[in-house]
Coordinates of C-alpha atoms in Angstrom, one line a residue:
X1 CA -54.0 -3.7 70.4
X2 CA -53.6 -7.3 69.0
X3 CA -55.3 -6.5 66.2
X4 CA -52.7 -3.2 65.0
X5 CA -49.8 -5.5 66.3
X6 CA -50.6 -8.4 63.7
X7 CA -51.4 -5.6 61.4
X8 CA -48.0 -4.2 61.7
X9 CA -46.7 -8.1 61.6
X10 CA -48.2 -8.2 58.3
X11 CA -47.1 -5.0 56.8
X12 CA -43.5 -5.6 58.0
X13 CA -43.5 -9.6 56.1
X14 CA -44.6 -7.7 53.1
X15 CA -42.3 -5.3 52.7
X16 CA -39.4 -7.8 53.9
X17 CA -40.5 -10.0 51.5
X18 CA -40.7 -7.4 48.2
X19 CA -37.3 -6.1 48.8
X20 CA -35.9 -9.6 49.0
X21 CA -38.0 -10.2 45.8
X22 CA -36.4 -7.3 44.3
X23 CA -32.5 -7.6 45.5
X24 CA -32.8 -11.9 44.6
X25 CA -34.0 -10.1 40.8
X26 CA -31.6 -7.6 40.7
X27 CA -28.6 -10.2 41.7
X28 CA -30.2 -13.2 39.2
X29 CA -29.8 -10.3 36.7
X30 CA -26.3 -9.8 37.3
X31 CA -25.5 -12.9 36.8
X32 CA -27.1 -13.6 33.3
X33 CA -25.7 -10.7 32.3
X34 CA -22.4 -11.5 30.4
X35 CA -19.2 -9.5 28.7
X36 CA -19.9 -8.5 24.9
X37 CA -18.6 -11.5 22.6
X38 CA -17.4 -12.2 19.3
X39 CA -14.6 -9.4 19.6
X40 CA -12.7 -8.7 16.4
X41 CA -9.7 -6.5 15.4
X42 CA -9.8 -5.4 11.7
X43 CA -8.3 -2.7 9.4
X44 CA -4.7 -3.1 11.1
X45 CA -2.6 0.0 10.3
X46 CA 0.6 1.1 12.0
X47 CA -1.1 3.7 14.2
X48 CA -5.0 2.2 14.0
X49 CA -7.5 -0.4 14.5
X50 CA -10.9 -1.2 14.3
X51 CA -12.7 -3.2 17.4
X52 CA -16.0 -4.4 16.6
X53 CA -17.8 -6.9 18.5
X54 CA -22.2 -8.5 19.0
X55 CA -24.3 -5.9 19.9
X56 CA -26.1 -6.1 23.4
X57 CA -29.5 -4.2 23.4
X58 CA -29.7 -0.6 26.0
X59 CA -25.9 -0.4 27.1
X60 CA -22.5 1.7 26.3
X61 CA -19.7 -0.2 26.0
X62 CA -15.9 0.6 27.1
X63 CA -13.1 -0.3 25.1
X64 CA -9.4 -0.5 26.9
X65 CA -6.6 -0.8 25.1
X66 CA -3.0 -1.4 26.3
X67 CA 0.6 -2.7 24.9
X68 CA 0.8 -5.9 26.8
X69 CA 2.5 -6.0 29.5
X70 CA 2.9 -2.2 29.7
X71 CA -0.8 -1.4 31.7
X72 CA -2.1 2.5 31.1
X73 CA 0.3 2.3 28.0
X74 CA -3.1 2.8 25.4
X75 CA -6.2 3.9 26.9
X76 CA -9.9 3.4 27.0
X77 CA -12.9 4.7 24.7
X78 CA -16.9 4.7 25.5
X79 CA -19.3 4.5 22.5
X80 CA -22.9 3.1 22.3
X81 CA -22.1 1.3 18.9
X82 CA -20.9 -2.1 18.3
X83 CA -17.4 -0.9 17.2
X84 CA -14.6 1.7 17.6
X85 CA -11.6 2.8 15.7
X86 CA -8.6 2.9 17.9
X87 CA -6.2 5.5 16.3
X88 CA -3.6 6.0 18.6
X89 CA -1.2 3.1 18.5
X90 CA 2.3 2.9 18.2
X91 CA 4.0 1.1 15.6
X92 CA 4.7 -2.4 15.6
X93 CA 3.7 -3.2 18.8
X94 CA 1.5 -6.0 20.5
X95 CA -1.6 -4.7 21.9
X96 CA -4.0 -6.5 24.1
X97 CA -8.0 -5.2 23.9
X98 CA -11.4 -6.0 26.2
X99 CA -14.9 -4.6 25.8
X100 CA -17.2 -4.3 28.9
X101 CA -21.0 -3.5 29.0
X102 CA -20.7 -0.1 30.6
X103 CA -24.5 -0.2 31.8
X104 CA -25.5 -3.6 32.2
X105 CA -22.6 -4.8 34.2
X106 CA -20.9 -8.5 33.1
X107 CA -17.4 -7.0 33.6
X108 CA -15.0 -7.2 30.8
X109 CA -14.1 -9.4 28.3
X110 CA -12.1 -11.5 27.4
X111 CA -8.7 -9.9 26.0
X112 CA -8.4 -9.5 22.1
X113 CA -4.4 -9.4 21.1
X114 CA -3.4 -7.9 17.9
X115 CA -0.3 -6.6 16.6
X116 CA -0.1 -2.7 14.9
X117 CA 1.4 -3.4 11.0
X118 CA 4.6 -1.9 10.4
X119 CA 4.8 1.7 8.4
X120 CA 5.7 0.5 4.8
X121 CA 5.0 3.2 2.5
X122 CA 2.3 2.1 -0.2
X123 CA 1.2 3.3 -3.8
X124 CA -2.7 2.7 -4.4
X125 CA -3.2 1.0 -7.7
X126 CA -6.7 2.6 -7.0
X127 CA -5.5 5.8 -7.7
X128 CA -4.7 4.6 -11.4
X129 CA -7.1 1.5 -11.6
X130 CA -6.2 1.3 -15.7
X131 CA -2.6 1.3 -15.5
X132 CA -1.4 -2.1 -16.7
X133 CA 2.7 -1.9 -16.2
X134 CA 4.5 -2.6 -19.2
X135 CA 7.3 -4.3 -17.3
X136 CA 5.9 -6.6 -14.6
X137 CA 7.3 -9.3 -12.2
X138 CA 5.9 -13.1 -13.6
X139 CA 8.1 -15.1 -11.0
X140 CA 9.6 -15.1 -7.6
X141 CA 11.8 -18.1 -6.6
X142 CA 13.2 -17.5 -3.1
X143 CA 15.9 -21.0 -1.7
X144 CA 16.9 -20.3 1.9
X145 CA 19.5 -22.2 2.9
X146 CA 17.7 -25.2 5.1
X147 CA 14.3 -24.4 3.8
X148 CA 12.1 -25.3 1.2
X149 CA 11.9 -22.7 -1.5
X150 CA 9.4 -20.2 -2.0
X151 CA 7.9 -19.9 -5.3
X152 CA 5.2 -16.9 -6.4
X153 CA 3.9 -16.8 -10.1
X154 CA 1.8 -14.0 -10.6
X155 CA -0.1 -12.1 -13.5
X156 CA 0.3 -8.2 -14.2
X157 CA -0.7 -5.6 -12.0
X158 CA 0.4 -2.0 -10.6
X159 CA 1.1 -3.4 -6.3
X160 CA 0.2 -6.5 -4.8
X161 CA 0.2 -7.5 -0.9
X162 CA 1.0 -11.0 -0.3
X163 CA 1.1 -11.1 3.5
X164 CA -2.2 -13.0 3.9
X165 CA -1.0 -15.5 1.6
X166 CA 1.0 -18.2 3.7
X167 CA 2.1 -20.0 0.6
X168 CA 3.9 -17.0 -0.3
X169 CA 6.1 -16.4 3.7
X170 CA 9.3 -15.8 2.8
X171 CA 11.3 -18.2 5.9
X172 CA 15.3 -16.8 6.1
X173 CA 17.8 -18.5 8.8
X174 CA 19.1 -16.3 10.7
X175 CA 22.8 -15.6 10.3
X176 CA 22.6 -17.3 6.8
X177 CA 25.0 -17.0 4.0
X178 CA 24.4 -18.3 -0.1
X179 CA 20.7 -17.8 -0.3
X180 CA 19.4 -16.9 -3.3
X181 CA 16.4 -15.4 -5.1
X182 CA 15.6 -15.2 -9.0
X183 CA 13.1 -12.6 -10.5
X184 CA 11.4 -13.0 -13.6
X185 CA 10.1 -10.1 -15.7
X186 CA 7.2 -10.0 -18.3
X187 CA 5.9 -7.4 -19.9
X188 CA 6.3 -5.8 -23.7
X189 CA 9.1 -4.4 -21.9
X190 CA 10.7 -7.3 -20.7
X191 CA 13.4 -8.1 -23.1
X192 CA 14.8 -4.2 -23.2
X193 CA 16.9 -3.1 -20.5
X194 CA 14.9 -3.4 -17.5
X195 CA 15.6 -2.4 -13.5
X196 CA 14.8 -4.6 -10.3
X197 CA 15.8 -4.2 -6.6
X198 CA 15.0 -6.1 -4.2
X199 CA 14.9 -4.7 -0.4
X200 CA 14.1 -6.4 3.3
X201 CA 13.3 -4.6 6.5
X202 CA 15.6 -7.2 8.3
X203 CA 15.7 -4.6 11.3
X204 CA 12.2 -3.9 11.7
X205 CA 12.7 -0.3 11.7
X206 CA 10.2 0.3 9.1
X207 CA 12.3 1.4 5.9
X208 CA 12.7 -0.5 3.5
X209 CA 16.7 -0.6 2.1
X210 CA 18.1 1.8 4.9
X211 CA 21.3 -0.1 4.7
X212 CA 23.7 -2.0 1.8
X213 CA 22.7 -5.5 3.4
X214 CA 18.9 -4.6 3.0
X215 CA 19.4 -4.6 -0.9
X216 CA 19.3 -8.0 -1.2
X217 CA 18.9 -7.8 -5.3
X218 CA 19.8 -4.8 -7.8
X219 CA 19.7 -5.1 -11.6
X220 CA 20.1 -1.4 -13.8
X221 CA 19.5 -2.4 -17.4
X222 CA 19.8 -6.2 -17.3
X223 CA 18.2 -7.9 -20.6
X224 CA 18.2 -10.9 -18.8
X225 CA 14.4 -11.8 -18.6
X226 CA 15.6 -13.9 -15.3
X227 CA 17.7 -12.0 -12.9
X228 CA 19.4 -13.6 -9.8
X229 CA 21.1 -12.6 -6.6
X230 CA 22.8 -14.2 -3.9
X231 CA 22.4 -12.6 -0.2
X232 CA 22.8 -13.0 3.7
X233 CA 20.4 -13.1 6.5
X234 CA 22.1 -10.7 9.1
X235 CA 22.7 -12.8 12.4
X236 CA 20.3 -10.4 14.8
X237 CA 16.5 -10.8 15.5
X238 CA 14.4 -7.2 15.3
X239 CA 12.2 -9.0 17.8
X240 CA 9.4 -7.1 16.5
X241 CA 5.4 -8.1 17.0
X242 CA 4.7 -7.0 13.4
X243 CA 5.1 -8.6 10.0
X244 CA 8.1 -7.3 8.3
X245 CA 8.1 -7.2 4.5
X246 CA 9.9 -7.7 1.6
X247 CA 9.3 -5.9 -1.9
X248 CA 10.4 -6.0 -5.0
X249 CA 10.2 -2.9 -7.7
X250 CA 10.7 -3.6 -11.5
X251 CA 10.3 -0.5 -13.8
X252 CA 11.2 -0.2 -17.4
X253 CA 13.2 3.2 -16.3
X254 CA 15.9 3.7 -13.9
X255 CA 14.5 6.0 -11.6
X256 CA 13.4 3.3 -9.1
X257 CA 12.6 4.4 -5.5
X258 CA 10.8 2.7 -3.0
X259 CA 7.6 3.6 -2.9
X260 CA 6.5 4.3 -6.5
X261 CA 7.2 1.9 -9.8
X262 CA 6.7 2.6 -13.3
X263 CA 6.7 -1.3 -13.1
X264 CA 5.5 -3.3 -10.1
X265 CA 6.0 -3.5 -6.5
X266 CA 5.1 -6.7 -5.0
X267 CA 4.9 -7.0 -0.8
X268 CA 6.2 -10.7 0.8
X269 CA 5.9 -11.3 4.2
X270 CA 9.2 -12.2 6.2
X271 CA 9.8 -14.9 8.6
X272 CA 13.2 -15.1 10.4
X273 CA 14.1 -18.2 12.1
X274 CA 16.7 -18.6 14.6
X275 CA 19.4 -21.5 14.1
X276 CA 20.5 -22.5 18.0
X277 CA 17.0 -21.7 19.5
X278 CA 14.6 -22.3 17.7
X279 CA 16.2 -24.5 15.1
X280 CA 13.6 -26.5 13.1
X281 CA 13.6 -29.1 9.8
X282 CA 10.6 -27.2 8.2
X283 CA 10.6 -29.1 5.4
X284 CA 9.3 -32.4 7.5
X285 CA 7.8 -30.3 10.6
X286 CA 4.2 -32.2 11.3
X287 CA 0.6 -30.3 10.3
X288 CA -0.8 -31.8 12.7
X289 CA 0.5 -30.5 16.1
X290 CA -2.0 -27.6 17.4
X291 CA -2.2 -25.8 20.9
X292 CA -4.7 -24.2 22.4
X293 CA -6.5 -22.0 24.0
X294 CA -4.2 -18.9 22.2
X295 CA -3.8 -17.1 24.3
X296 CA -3.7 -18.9 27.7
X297 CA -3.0 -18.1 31.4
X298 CA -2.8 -21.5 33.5
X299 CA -2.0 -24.1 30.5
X300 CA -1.5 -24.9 26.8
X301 CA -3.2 -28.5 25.8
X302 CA -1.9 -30.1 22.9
X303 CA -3.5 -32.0 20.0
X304 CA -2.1 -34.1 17.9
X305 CA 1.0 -36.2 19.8
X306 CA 1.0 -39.4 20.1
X307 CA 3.3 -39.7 23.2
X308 CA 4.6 -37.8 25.8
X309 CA 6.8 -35.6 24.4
X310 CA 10.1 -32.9 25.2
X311 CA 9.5 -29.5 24.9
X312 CA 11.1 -26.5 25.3
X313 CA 9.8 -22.8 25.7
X314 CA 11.6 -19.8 24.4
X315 CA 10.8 -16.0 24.6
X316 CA 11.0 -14.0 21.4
X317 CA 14.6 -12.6 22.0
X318 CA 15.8 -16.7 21.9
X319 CA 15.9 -17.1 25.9
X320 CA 15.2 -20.6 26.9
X321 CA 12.3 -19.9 30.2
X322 CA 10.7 -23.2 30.0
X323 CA 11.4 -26.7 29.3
X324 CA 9.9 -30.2 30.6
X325 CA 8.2 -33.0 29.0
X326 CA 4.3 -33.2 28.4
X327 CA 2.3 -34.5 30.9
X328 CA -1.5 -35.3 30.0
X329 CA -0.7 -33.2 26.6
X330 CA -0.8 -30.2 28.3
X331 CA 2.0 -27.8 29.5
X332 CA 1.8 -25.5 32.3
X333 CA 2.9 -21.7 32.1
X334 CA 2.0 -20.3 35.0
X335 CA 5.5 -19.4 35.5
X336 CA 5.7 -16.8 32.7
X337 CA 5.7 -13.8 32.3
X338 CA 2.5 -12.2 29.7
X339 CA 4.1 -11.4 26.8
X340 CA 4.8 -13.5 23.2
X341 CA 6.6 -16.9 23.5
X342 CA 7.4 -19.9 21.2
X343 CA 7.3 -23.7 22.4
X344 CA 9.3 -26.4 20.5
X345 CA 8.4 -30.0 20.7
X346 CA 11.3 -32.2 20.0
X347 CA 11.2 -36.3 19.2
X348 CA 13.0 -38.7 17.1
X349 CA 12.2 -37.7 13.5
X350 CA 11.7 -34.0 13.7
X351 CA 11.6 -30.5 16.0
X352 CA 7.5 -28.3 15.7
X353 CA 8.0 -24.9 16.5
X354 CA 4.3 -23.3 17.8
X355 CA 3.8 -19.7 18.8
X356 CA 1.5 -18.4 21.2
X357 CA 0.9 -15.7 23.8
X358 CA 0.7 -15.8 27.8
X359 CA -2.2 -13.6 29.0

């Protein structure tokens, strides 16, 4: 009787033992496991995306997309490769992303935000990769009233895209009259009668020129190699996510329209700054004032002052929702709502204007 009762004993530690063995494995393994990493958000169109991120070995991953601050507004895709092509998304809109390990557990991701583009309408020098315009654009000068001017040479070609090019931002004041811009033309066509327009999507919608104040430059059969313009910033913010664009047509003929040249069409990205708001002396703002992380949830640390410092925070329609002075160089945001905000430091000399995003 002893005997079967230590046997029992025995066979009872055993198993006890294993299936502690087994659920202390099974939980260590949980927690080595981690969310997929290195998540990037290429290919940017106005209605698709491309998510890609480090593979993990032996797991499905789930991709959920949403508009943020609008939950169940995109939607959520499983695949068993290391990226995805989102190709549902609205227009001009911020969108935040995560990828989970569907499988292996790890839970989700950190979020990914990215903004759709806006629907400009594009010609594909592709299409005609040996048509050299006889009529091209050689010079962009661009003086905003308060700002330093932007200047673009360029060689010949059938389109070019400057958005990537910050050198090449167009920055308006909002509410802004007596700018001006100057286009130069080159080209064996260049001293006949030549045709330029100039057009800017100041309300976001998408369309280039759909209104007289959009037409910020029209020339029909100038022989003027330099042609110049003088034009106002409308006094309204789109309050748009996306980059809006400028472009400029030259054609040696005077059916221009927007989306095909016998010239050139050159893209510039736009930059509208807001006077009372977010009113700042670019021309002396400091390099060297960064924040991070971006984007953050609890706090935003600040490199680069030397002192403590005002700031204030404003949301992307101009409402002031924050303001204080740094404490530790850090600021806290807890208070805000997620969604797109800028934060303006302000001391003796000059005002920095940062953007960054409350997750």
């Amino acid at each position: 009787m002893t005997r079967k009762l230590f046997s029992l004993f025995v066979m009872f530690f055993c198993v006890h033992f294993y299936q502690s063995s087994v659920l202390i494995t099974k939980t260590e393994h949980l927690n080595t496991v981690k969310p997929p990493s290195n998540i990037k958000v290429t290919n940017i169109t106005g209605t698709s995306a491309t998510v890609s991120w480090d593979p993990v070995i032996g797991t499905g991953h789930l991709v959920k997309y949403d508009i943020v601050g609008i939950p169940g507004s995109g939607g959520s895709r499983y695949t068993t490769s290391t990226s995805i092509d989102l190709t549902d998304l609205q227009r001009c809109k911020q969108y935040q992303v995560t990828v989970s390990n569907v499988q292996a557990g790890g839970g989700d991701s950190s979020p990914v935000f990215f903004a759709s583009a806006n629907n400009y309408c594009l010609i594909s020098p592709s299409s005609n990769p040996s048509y050299v315009p006889s009529l091209y654009i050689s010079n962009v000068t661009v003086n905003a009233v308060g700002l330093p001017p932007m200047i673009s040479n360029s060689g010949n070609s059938a389109f070019t895209k400057y958005f990537d090019d910050p050198s090449r931002k167009v920055k308006l004041v909002l509410g802004s009259t007596g700018n001006t811009i100057s286009v130069t033309k080159a080209g064996p066509s260049s001293q006949s009668p030549g045709y330029l327009r100039v057009l800017v999507d100041f309300d976001g919608d998408g369309s280039l020129g759909s209104t007289p104040s959009e037409v910020i430059l029209s020339s029909n059969g100038s022989t003027s190699q330099t042609v110049t313009g003088t034009f106002s910033v409308p006094s309204q913010d789109p309050q748009k996510p996306c980059k809006l664009a400028m472009r400029i047509i030259s054609s040696p003929y005077v059916d221009i329209v927007t989306c095909s040249s016998n010239g050139e069409i050159e893209d510039y990205e736009i930059e509208l700054i807001d006077p009372a708001s977010l009113a700042v002396n670019e021309t002396a703002k400091s390099k060297d004032i960064t924040i991070y992380p971006n984007p953050a949830s609890e706090s935003l640390h600040i490199s680069g002052l030397s002192s403590e410092t005002d700031y204030e925070i404003f949301s992307v329609s101009g409402q002031k929702t924050g303001e204080g002075r740094t404490s530790g160089n850090t600021v806290d945001i807890r208070h805000l709502a997620k969604g797109i905000y800028f934060i303006q430091f302000k001391n003796k000399e000059n005002t920095t204007r940062l953007k960054f995003i409350r997750k």
